[in-house]
Short mmCIF file of C-alpha atoms in Angstrom, two decimals:
data_model
loop_
_atom_site.label_atom_id
_atom_site.label_comp_id
_atom_site.label_asym_id
_atom_site.label_seq_id
_atom_site.Cartn_x
_atom_site.Cartn_y
_atom_site.Cartn_z
CA MET A 1 1.86 9.08 33.28
CA SER A 2 0.93 5.68 32.11
CA GLY A 3 3.17 3.57 29.88
CA LEU A 4 1.33 2.55 26.87
CA TYR A 5 3.51 -0.29 26.42
CA GLY A 6 3.40 -1.32 29.86
CA ALA A 7 4.34 0.28 33.35
CA ASP A 8 8.22 -1.12 33.32
CA ALA A 9 11.01 1.40 32.18
CA ALA A 10 10.93 -0.04 28.67
CA GLY A 11 7.13 0.84 28.21
CA VAL A 12 7.49 4.27 29.99
CA ALA A 13 10.42 4.85 27.44
CA GLY A 14 8.26 3.73 24.78
CA THR A 15 5.35 5.80 25.71
CA TRP A 16 7.73 9.00 25.74
CA VAL A 17 9.32 8.39 22.48
CA ALA A 18 5.93 7.82 20.92
CA ALA A 19 4.86 11.11 22.67
CA LEU A 20 7.57 13.11 21.36
CA VAL A 21 7.55 12.04 17.85
CA THR A 22 3.62 12.48 17.92
CA ILE A 23 4.27 16.29 19.23
CA VAL A 24 6.96 16.65 16.19
CA ILE A 25 4.60 15.85 13.63
CA PHE A 26 1.95 18.07 14.82
CA GLY A 27 4.98 21.18 15.08
CA ARG A 28 4.56 21.00 11.39
CA LEU A 29 1.36 22.55 11.87
CA LEU A 30 2.77 25.67 13.24
CA GLY A 31 5.72 25.82 10.86
CA GLU A 32 8.40 23.57 12.16
CA ARG A 33 9.77 21.73 9.27
CA ARG A 34 13.22 20.84 10.44
CA LEU A 35 12.08 18.42 12.98
CA PHE A 36 9.43 17.42 10.96
CA ALA A 37 11.65 16.26 8.36
CA LEU A 38 13.78 14.57 10.73
CA ALA A 39 10.75 12.39 11.48
CA GLN A 40 10.05 11.58 7.89
CA TYR A 41 13.93 10.33 7.96
CA LEU A 42 13.21 8.40 10.94
CA LEU A 43 9.94 6.58 9.40
CA ALA A 44 11.51 6.48 5.94
CA GLY A 45 14.49 4.47 7.09
CA LEU A 46 12.42 2.44 9.77
CA ALA A 47 10.44 1.68 6.87
CA THR A 48 13.15 0.63 4.60
CA GLY A 49 15.02 -1.51 7.36
CA TYR A 50 11.69 -3.39 8.34
CA LEU A 51 11.04 -4.27 4.57
CA VAL A 52 14.73 -5.44 4.10
CA ILE A 53 14.38 -7.73 7.08
CA LEU A 54 11.04 -8.93 5.74
CA SER A 55 12.39 -9.49 2.16
CA VAL A 56 15.19 -11.31 3.72
CA ARG A 57 13.51 -13.58 5.97
CA GLU A 58 10.15 -14.34 4.56
CA VAL A 59 11.51 -14.32 0.94
CA LEU A 60 15.49 -14.71 -0.05
CA VAL A 61 16.25 -17.24 2.76
CA PRO A 62 13.07 -19.40 2.48
CA ARG A 63 12.46 -19.48 -0.90
CA LEU A 64 15.63 -19.00 -2.58
CA LEU A 65 18.75 -19.61 -0.24
CA ASP A 66 17.18 -22.78 1.69
CA PRO A 67 16.03 -24.92 -1.66
CA LEU A 68 19.52 -23.95 -3.27
CA VAL A 69 21.33 -25.42 -0.20
CA THR A 70 19.23 -28.48 0.53
CA ASP A 71 18.38 -29.38 -3.22
CA GLY A 72 19.87 -26.90 -5.56
CA ALA A 73 20.54 -29.79 -7.99
CA ALA A 74 16.73 -30.28 -8.51
CA ARG A 75 15.40 -27.00 -9.12
CA PRO A 76 18.04 -25.30 -11.74
CA ALA A 77 15.51 -22.51 -12.36
CA LEU A 78 16.41 -21.03 -8.71
CA TRP A 79 19.73 -20.53 -10.04
CA LEU A 80 18.41 -17.82 -12.50
CA ALA A 81 17.17 -15.68 -9.49
CA VAL A 82 20.76 -15.88 -8.04
CA PRO A 83 22.31 -13.14 -10.71
CA LEU A 84 18.76 -11.32 -10.62
CA VAL A 85 19.13 -10.53 -7.23
CA VAL A 86 23.12 -9.65 -7.15
CA ALA A 87 22.11 -7.10 -9.68
CA MET A 88 19.48 -5.62 -7.81
CA ALA A 89 21.43 -5.64 -4.79
CA GLY A 90 24.40 -3.92 -6.49
CA ALA A 91 22.58 -1.62 -8.55
CA ALA A 92 23.92 1.71 -6.97
CA TYR A 93 27.43 0.51 -8.06
CA LEU A 94 26.91 -1.73 -11.33
CA PRO A 95 27.04 -0.58 -14.86
CA ARG A 96 23.33 0.43 -16.33
CA ARG A 97 23.52 -1.99 -18.82
CA VAL A 98 24.07 -4.88 -16.39
CA VAL A 99 21.33 -3.41 -14.42
CA GLY A 100 18.85 -2.50 -16.92
CA VAL A 101 18.08 -6.33 -17.66
CA PRO A 102 17.12 -7.33 -14.07
CA VAL A 103 14.93 -4.30 -13.29
CA ALA A 104 13.44 -4.46 -16.78
CA VAL A 105 12.66 -8.35 -15.57
CA LEU A 106 11.30 -7.13 -11.96
CA VAL A 107 9.00 -3.98 -13.60
CA GLY A 108 7.41 -6.30 -15.99
CA GLY A 109 6.71 -9.07 -13.55
CA ILE A 110 5.43 -7.05 -10.90
CA ALA A 111 3.16 -5.28 -13.89
CA ALA A 112 1.71 -8.23 -14.90
CA PHE A 113 1.52 -9.58 -11.45
CA ALA A 114 -0.52 -6.15 -10.53
CA LEU A 115 -2.71 -6.39 -13.72
CA SER A 116 -3.53 -10.21 -13.56
CA GLY A 117 -4.67 -9.71 -9.63
CA ALA A 118 -7.02 -6.86 -10.68
CA ILE A 119 -8.44 -8.75 -13.30
CA VAL A 120 -8.80 -12.02 -11.33
CA GLY A 121 -9.47 -10.82 -8.11
CA THR A 122 -11.64 -7.39 -8.89
CA VAL A 123 -13.13 -7.68 -12.84
CA LEU A 124 -14.00 -11.39 -13.08
CA PRO A 125 -15.40 -11.23 -9.49
CA GLN A 126 -17.67 -8.10 -10.35
CA LEU A 127 -19.01 -9.86 -13.62
CA ALA A 128 -19.59 -12.99 -11.83
CA SER A 129 -21.71 -11.26 -9.18
CA GLY A 130 -24.40 -10.49 -11.53
CA ILE A 131 -24.38 -13.30 -13.81
CA VAL A 132 -24.45 -16.02 -11.20
CA ALA A 133 -27.80 -17.89 -10.97
CA PRO A 134 -30.35 -18.45 -9.16
CA ARG A 135 -30.52 -15.94 -6.29
CA PRO A 136 -32.82 -13.95 -4.57
CA ALA A 137 -34.09 -10.81 -6.35
CA THR A 138 -32.37 -8.43 -4.23
CA ALA A 139 -29.37 -9.68 -4.75
CA LEU A 140 -29.78 -10.21 -8.50
CA VAL A 141 -30.59 -6.37 -8.75
CA ASN A 142 -27.46 -5.67 -6.78
CA GLY A 143 -25.28 -7.86 -9.01
CA LEU A 144 -26.85 -6.07 -11.96
CA ILE A 145 -26.17 -2.85 -10.85
CA ALA A 146 -22.67 -3.70 -10.04
CA LEU A 147 -22.27 -5.17 -13.91
CA LEU A 148 -23.35 -2.54 -15.38
CA VAL A 149 -21.39 0.08 -13.44
CA THR A 150 -18.37 -2.01 -13.88
CA ALA A 151 -18.94 -2.19 -17.74
CA LEU A 152 -19.30 1.78 -17.75
CA VAL A 153 -16.37 2.17 -16.41
CA LEU A 154 -14.37 0.14 -18.55
CA VAL A 155 -16.10 1.73 -21.43
CA SER A 156 -14.70 5.13 -20.13
CA PHE A 157 -11.23 4.19 -20.39
CA LEU A 158 -11.27 3.27 -24.29
CA HIS A 159 -9.80 5.91 -26.23
CA GLY A 160 -8.69 6.12 -29.95
CA GLY A 161 -11.42 4.31 -31.75
CA PRO A 162 -14.63 5.80 -33.43
CA ARG A 163 -17.62 5.91 -30.94
CA GLY A 164 -20.95 6.53 -31.98
CA ARG A 165 -23.75 8.07 -29.70
CA LEU A 166 -24.23 5.20 -27.31
CA SER A 167 -20.89 4.31 -26.64
CA ALA A 168 -19.63 8.36 -26.42
CA SER A 169 -22.98 8.76 -23.61
CA ALA A 170 -21.75 5.35 -21.83
CA ALA A 171 -18.17 6.75 -21.58
CA ALA A 172 -19.61 9.94 -20.03
CA ALA A 173 -21.65 8.05 -17.68
CA GLY A 174 -18.17 5.81 -16.62
CA ARG A 175 -16.45 8.68 -16.01
CA TRP A 176 -18.76 10.43 -13.71
CA LEU A 177 -18.85 7.06 -12.24
CA VAL A 178 -15.32 7.08 -11.74
CA ILE A 179 -15.45 10.80 -10.32
CA GLY A 180 -18.18 9.74 -7.71
CA GLY A 181 -15.76 6.86 -6.55
CA LEU A 182 -12.83 9.18 -6.14
CA GLY A 183 -14.89 11.42 -4.23
CA ALA A 184 -16.22 8.86 -1.99
CA TRP A 185 -12.52 7.57 -1.64
CA LEU A 186 -11.22 10.76 -0.91
CA GLY A 187 -13.86 11.44 1.55
CA TYR A 188 -13.23 7.82 3.43
CA LEU A 189 -9.35 8.96 3.40
CA LEU A 190 -10.26 12.28 4.87
CA VAL A 191 -12.48 10.80 7.54
CA SER A 192 -9.91 8.22 8.27
CA ARG A 193 -7.16 10.37 8.60
CA LEU A 194 -9.19 12.77 11.29
CA ALA A 195 -9.74 9.45 12.90
CA LEU A 196 -5.86 9.19 13.28
CA VAL A 197 -5.61 12.50 14.64
CA VAL A 198 -8.10 12.03 17.07
CA ASP A 199 -6.35 8.96 18.09
CA ARG A 200 -3.15 10.76 18.46
CA ILE A 201 -4.88 13.66 20.80
CA ALA A 202 -6.22 10.75 23.06
CA PHE A 203 -3.06 9.10 23.14
CA LEU A 204 -1.32 12.34 24.15
CA MET A 205 -3.88 13.10 26.71
CA PHE A 206 -4.50 9.63 28.04
CA ASP A 207 -1.79 7.51 27.81
CA TRP A 208 1.40 10.00 28.03
CA LEU A 209 -0.22 12.81 30.46
CA GLY A 210 -2.62 10.25 32.37
CA ILE A 211 -5.52 12.53 32.30
CA GLY A 212 -9.03 10.75 32.95
CA ARG A 213 -7.03 7.48 34.19
#
């Protein structure tokens, strides 16, 4: 066996842990559920702990605590975030009325951020790709196709209003484009997961068992 993370004791131990967890995950294919559930809990715990540490080190400390300690009087708006953070941290122990407002602010902010990001980062660049001139003929055709597809997909999400024959046909075409896009995305997802399976098998054979090395 050769250590994936190095030939020292820590690297070999890391390789063994990774190999055992991989075998436990593959054991779900044979019907073993208890160890698989334990591996799921381990993944959830590690991911949650990593996100908490990342939030504290990259967001709370440098963007909230340090500015308040160093120059809190010049940034009064940051003090409004303190009760928000306290309420979110004690959400499991505080009354629902106390936690409701911070949760509403958090959910509304995330939704607004996601919506604005989708418009600014996806919709507007796709629209601009079809109207920016002058461009080569091939690039212009590609941009017009992207503009047409984007418009049809947006029309397919319009509901509740009266529709003519043209708008109904455009909405139907947009729905078929959405179905085709979802199918392509699912196919890409399937291929990527198969690549992960092949990678795990190669890890067990080469890095753990040392076959072919």
